PDB file of C-alpha atoms in Angstrom:
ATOM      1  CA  UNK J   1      52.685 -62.746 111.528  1.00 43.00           C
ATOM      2  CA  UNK J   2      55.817 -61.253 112.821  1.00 44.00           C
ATOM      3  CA  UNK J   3      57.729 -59.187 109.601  1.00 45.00           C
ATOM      4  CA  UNK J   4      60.558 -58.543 108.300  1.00 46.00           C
ATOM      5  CA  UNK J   5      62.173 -56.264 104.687  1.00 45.00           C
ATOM      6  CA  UNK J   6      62.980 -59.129 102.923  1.00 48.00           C
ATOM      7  CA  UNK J   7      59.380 -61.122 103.737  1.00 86.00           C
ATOM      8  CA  UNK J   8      56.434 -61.154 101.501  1.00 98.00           C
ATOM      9  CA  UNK J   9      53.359 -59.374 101.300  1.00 98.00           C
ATOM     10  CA  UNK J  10      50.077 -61.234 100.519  1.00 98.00           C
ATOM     11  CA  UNK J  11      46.954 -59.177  99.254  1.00 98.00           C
ATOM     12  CA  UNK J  12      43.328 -60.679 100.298  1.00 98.00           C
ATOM     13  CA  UNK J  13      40.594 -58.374  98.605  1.00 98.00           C
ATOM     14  CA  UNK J  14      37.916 -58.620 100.916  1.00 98.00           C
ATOM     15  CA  UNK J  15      33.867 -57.950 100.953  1.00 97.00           C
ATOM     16  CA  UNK J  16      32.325 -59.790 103.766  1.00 97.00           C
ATOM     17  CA  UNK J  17      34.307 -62.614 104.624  1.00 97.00           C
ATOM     18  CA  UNK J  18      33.959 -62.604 108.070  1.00 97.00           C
ATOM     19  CA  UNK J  19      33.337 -66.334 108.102  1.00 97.00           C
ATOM     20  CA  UNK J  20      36.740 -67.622 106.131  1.00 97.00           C
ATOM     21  CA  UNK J  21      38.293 -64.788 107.165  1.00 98.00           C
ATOM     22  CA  UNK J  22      40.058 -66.642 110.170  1.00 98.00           C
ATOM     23  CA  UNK J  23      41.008 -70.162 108.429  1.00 98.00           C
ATOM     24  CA  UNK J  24      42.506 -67.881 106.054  1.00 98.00           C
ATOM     25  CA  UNK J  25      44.913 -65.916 108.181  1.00 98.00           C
ATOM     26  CA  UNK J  26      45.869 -69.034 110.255  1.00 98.00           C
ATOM     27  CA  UNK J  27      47.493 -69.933 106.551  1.00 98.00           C
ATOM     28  CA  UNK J  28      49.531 -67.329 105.930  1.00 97.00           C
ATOM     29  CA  UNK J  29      53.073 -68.151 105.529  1.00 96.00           C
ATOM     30  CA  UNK J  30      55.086 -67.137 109.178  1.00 95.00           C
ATOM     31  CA  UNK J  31      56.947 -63.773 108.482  1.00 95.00           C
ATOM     32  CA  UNK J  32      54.976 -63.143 105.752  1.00 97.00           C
ATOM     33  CA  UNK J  33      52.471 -60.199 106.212  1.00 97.00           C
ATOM     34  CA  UNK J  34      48.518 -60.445 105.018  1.00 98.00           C
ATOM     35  CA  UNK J  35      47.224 -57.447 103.702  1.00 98.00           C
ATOM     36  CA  UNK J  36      43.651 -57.818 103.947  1.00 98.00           C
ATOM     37  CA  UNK J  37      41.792 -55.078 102.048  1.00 98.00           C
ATOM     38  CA  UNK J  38      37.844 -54.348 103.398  1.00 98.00           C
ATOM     39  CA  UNK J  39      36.143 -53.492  99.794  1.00 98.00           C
ATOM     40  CA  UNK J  40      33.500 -52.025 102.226  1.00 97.00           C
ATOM     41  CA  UNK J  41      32.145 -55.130 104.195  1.00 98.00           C
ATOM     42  CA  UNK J  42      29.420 -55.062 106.624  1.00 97.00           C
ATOM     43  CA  UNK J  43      29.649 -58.393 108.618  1.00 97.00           C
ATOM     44  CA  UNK J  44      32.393 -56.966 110.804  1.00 98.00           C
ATOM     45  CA  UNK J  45      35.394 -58.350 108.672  1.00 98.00           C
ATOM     46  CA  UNK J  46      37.614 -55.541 108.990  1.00 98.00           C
ATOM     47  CA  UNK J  47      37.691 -56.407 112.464  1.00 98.00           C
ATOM     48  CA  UNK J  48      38.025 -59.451 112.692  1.00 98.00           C
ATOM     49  CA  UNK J  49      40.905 -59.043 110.321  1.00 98.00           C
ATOM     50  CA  UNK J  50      42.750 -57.314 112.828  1.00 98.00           C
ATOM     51  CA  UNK J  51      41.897 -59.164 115.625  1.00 98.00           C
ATOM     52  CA  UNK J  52      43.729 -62.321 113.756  1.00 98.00           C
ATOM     53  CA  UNK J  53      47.009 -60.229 113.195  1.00 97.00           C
ATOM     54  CA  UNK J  54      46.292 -59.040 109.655  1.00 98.00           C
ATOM     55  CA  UNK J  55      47.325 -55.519 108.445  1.00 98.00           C
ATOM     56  CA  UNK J  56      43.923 -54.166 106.846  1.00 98.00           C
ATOM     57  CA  UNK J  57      43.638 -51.696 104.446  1.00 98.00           C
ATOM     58  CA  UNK J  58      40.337 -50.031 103.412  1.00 98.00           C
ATOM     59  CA  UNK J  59      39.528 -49.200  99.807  1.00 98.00           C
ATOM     60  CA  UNK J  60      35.841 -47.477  99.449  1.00 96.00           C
ATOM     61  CA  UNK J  61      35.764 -47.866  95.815  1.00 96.00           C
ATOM     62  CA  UNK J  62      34.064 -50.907  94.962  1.00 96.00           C
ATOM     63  CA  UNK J  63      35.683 -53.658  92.376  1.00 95.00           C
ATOM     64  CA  UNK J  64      38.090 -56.516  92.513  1.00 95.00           C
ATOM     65  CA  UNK J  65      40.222 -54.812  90.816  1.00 96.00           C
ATOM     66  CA  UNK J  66      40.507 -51.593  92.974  1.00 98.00           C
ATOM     67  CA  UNK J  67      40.722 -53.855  96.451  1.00 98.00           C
ATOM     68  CA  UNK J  68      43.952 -56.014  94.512  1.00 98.00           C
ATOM     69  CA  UNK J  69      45.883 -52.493  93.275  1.00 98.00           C
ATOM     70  CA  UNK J  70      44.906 -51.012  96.654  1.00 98.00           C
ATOM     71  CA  UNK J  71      46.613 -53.687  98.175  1.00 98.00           C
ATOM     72  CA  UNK J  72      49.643 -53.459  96.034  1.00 98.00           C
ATOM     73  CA  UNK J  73      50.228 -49.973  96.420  1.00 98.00           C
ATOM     74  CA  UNK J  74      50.112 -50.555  99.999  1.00 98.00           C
ATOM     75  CA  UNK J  75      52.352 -53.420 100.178  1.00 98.00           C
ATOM     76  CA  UNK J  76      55.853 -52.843 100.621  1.00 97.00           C
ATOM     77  CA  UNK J  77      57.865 -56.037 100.594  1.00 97.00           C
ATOM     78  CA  UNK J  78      59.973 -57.039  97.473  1.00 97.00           C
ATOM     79  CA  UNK J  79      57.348 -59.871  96.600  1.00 98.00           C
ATOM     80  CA  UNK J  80      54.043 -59.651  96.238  1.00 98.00           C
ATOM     81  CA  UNK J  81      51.298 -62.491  96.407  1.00 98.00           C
ATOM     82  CA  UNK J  82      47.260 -62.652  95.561  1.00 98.00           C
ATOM     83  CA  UNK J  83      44.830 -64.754  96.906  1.00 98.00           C
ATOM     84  CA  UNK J  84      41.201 -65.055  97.457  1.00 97.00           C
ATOM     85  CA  UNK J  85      40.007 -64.309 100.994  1.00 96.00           C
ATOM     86  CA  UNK J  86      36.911 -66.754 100.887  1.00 96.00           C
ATOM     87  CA  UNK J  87      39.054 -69.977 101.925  1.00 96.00           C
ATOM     88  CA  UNK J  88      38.808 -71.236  98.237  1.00 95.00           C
ATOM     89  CA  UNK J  89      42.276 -71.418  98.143  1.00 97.00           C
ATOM     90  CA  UNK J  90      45.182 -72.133 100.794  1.00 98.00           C
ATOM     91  CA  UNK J  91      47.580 -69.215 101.132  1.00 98.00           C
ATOM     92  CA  UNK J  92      50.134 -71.498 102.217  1.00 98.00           C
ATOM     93  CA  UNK J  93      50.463 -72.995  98.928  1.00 98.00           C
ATOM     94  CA  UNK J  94      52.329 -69.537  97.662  1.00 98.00           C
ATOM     95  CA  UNK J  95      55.389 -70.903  99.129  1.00 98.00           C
ATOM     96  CA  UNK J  96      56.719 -72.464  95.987  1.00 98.00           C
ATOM     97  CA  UNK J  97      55.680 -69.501  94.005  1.00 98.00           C
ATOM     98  CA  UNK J  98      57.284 -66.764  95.977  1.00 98.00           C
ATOM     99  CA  UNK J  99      60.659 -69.538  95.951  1.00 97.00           C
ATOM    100  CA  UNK J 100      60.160 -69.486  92.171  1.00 98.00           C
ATOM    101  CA  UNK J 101      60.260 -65.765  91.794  1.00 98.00           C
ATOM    102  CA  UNK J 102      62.848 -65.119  93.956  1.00 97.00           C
ATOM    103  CA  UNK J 103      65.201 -67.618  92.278  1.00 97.00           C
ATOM    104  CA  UNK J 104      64.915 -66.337  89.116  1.00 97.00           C
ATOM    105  CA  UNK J 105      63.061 -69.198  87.193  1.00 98.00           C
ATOM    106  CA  UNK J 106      59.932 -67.046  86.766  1.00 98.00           C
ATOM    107  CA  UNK J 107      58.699 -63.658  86.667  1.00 98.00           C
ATOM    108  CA  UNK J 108      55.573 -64.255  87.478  1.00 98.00           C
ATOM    109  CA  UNK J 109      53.922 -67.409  89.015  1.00 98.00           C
ATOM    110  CA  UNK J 110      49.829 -68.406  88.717  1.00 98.00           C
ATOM    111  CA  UNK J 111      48.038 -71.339  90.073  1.00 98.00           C
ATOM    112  CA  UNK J 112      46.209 -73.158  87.930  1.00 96.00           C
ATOM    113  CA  UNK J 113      42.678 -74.522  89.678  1.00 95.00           C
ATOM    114  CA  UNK J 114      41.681 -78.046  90.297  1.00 94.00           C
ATOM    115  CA  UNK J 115      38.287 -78.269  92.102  1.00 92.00           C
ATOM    116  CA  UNK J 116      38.023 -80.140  95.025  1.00 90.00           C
ATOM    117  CA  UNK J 117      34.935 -81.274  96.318  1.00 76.00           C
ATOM    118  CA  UNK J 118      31.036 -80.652  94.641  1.00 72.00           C
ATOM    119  CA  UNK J 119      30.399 -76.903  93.847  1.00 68.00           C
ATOM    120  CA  UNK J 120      33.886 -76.022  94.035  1.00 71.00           C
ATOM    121  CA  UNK J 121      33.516 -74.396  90.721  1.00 73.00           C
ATOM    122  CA  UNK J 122      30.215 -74.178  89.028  1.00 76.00           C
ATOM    123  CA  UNK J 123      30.015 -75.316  85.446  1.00 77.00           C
ATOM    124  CA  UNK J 124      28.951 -71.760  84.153  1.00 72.00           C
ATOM    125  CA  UNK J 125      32.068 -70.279  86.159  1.00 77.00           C
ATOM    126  CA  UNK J 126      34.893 -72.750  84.406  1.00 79.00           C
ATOM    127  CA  UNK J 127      33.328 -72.787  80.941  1.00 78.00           C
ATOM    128  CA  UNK J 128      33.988 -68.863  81.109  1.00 76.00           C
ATOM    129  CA  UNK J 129      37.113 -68.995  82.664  1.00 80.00           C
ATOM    130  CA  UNK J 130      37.909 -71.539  79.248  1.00 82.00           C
ATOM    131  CA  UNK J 131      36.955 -69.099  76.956  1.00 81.00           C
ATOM    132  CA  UNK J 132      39.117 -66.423  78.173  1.00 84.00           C
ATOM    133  CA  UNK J 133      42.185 -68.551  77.869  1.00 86.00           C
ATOM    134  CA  UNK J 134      41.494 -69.333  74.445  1.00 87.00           C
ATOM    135  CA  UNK J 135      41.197 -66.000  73.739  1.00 86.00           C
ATOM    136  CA  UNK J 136      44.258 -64.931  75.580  1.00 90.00           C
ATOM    137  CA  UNK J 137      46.338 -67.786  73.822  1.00 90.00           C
ATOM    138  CA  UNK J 138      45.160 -65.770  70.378  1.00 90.00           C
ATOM    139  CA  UNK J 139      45.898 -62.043  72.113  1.00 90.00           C
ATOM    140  CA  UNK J 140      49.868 -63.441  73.609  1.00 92.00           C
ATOM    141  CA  UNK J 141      50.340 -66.916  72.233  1.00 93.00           C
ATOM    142  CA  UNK J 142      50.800 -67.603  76.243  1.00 94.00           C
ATOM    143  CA  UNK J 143      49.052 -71.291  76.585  1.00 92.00           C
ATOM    144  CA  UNK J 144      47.510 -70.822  79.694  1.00 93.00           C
ATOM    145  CA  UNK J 145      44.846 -72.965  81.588  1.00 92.00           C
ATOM    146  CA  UNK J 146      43.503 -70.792  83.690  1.00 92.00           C
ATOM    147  CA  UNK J 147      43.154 -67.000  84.991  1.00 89.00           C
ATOM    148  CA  UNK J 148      42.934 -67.505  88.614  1.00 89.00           C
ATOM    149  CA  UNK J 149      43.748 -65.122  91.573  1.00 95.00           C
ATOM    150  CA  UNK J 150      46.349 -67.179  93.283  1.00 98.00           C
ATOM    151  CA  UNK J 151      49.511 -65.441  92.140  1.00 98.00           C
ATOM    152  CA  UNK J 152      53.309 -64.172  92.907  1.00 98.00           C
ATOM    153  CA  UNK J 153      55.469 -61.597  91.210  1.00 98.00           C
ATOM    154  CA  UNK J 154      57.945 -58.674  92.274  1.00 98.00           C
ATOM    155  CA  UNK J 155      56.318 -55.604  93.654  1.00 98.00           C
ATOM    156  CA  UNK J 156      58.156 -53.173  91.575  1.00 98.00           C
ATOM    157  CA  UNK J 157      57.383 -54.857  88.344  1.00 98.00           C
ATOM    158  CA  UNK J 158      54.221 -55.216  89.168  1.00 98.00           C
ATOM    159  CA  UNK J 159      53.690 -51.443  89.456  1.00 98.00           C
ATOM    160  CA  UNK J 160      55.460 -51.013  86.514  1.00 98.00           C
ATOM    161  CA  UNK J 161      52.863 -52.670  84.112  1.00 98.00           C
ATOM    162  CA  UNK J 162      50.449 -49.694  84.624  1.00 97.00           C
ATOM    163  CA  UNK J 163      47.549 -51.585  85.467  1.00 97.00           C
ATOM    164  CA  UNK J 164      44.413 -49.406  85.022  1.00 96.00           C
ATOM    165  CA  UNK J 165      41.444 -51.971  85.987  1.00 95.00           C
ATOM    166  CA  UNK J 166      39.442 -51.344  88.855  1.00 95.00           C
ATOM    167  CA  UNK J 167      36.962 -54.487  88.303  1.00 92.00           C
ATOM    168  CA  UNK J 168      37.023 -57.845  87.551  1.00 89.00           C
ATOM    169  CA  UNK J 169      39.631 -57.388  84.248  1.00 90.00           C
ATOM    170  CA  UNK J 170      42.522 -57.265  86.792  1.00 94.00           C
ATOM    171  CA  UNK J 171      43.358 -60.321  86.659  1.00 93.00           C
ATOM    172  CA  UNK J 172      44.058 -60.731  83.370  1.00 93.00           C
ATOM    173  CA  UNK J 173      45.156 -57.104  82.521  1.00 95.00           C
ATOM    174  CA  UNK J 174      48.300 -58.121  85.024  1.00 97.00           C
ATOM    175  CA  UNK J 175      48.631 -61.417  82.633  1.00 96.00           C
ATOM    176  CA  UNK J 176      48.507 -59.498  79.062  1.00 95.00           C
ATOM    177  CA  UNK J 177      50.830 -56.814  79.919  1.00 96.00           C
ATOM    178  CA  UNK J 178      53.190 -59.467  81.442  1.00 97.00           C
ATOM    179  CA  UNK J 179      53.270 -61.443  78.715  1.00 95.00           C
ATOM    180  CA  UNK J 180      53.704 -57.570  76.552  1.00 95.00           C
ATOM    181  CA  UNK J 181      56.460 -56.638  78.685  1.00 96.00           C
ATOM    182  CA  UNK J 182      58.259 -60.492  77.849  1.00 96.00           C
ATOM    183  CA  UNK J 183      58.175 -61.400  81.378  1.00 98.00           C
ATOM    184  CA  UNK J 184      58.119 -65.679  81.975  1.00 98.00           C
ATOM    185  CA  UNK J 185      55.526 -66.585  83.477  1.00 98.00           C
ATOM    186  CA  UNK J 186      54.754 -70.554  84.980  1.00 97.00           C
ATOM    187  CA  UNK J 187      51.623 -71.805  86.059  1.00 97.00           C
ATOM    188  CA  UNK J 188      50.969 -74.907  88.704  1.00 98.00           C
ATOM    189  CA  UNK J 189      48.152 -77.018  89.844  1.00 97.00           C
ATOM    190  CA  UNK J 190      46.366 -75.952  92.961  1.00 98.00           C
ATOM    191  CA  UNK J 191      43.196 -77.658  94.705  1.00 97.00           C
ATOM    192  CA  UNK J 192      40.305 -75.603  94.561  1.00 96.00           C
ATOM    193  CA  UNK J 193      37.872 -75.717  97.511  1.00 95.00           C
ATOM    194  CA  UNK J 194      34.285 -75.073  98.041  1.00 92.00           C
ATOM    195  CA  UNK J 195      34.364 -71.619  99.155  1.00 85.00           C
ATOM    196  CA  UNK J 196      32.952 -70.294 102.497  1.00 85.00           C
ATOM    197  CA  UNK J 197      29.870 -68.113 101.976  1.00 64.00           C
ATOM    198  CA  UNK J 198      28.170 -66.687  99.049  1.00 61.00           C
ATOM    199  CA  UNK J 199      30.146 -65.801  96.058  1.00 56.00           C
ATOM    200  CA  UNK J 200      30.050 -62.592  94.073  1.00 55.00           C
ATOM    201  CA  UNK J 201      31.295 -63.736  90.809  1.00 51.00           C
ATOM    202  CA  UNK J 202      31.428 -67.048  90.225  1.00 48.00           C
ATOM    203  CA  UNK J 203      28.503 -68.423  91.615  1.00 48.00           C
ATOM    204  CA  UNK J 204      25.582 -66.557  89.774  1.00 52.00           C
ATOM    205  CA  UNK J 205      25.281 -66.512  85.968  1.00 51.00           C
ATOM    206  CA  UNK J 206      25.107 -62.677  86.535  1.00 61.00           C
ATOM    207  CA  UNK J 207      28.479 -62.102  88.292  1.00 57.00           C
ATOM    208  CA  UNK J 208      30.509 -64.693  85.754  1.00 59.00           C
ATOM    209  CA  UNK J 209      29.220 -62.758  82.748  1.00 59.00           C
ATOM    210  CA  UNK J 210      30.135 -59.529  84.132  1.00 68.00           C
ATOM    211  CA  UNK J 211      33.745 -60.540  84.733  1.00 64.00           C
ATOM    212  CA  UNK J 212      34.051 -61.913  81.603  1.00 66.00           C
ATOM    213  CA  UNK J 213      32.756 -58.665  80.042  1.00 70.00           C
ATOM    214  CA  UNK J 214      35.048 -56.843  81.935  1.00 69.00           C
ATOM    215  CA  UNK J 215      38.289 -59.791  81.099  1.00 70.00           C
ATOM    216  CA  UNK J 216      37.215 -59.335  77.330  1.00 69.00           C
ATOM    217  CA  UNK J 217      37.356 -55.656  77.481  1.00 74.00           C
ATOM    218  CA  UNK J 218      40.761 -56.208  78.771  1.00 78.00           C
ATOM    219  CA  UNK J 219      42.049 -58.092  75.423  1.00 76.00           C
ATOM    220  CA  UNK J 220      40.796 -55.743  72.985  1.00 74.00           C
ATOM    221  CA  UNK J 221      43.747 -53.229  74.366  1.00 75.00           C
ATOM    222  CA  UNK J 222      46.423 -52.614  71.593  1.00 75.00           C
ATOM    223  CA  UNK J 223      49.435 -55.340  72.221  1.00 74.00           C
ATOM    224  CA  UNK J 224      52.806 -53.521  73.216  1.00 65.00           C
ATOM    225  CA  UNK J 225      55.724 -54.564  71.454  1.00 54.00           C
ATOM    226  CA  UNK J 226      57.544 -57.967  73.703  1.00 57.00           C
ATOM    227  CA  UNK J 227      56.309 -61.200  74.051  1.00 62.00           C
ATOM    228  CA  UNK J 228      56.066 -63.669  77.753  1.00 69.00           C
ATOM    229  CA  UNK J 229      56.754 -67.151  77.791  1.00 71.00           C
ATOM    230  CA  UNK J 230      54.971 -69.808  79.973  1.00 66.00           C
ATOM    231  CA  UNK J 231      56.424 -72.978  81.718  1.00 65.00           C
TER     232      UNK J 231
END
């Protein structure tokens, strides 16, 4: 994971991953650097993190939201990618996006999940996940399929939106004020796998409700003036 200035940056919030930790990092991109942030894991991830090349930055304040902004604020390279640390989704598959960004043809890029395999998305998680794009096609007019954390945009823009959630709202926060600010944003198909250890959201009734408190919270903020545009 050898770098260089014009490389990208990839931010993996992190809370006890230790097991997908390494199939992970083996996926990063060559040149491109993983930022790995430890939300305050006990299994030793931090560690092992390091020990697979990874850059890791520690953010004691608990949320998903405060381990992605963590990681952007310490990220330094001109583009800036997202993506699960549970081996959910491949990091390799940012390749396109980052392309896509840098050639102009989008401001910001999201993949849109397509479970592979039994359990890779409970029911309860995807009927949620649903809802919020409705409502986020009423808040933008943005017809979007899905809100997921694999994702690639330009660091300094993406500072530049002001985003302000520290839990699971992040997310979509980034994707309203985006679409406020008139930036394009495309969205692709990605497979979705059965992720490695227990979830924190998506697989209890409990977590998925709570992140789509905190995502619905999110769309009641006043629109700014601007308008994005998908592909």
């Amino acid at each position: 994971m050898t770098r260089t200035p014009s490389d990208v940056d990839v931010v993996l919030p992190c809370l006890n991953e230790a097991e997908a930790l390494p199939w992970v990092l083996e996926r990063i991109p060559p040149g491109w650097r993983a930022l790995v942030v430890d939300n305050g894991s006990t299994d030793g991830s931090a560690e092992i993190a390091r020990a697979c090349g990874a850059t890791v930055v520690h953010e004691p304040r608990r949320g998903f939201g405060a381990a992605c902004h963590a990681g952007l604020t310490a990220a330094t390279a001109e583009v800036v990618c997202f993506c699960d640390c549970d081996a959910s989704l491949d990091p390799s598959l940012l390749v396109p996006f980052v392309r896509e960004v840098r050639d102009g043809e989008a401001d910001l890029v999201l993949g849109r999940r397509r479970p592979r395999g039994r359990g890779a998305w409970p029911a309860h998680a995807r009927a949620g996940n649903l809802a919020l794009a409705r409502l986020l096609r009423r808040r933008t007019g943005l017809r979007l399929h899905d809100l997921g954390p694999l994702r690639a945009a330009r660091r300094e823009q993406l500072l530049a939106l002001g985003l302000t959630d520290r839990r699971s709202g992040y997310p979509l926060q980034m994707v309203v004020r985006a679409a406020d600010a008139g930036w394009r944003i495309a969205e692709h198909d990605v497979p979705y796998l059965p992720r490695t250890g227990a979830s924190k959201v998506t697989g209890t009734w409990r977590g998925t409700w709570q992140a789509v408190r905190d995502m619905s919270r999110v769309l009641g903020e006043p629109p700014a003036h601007g308008g994005g545009t998908v592909r």
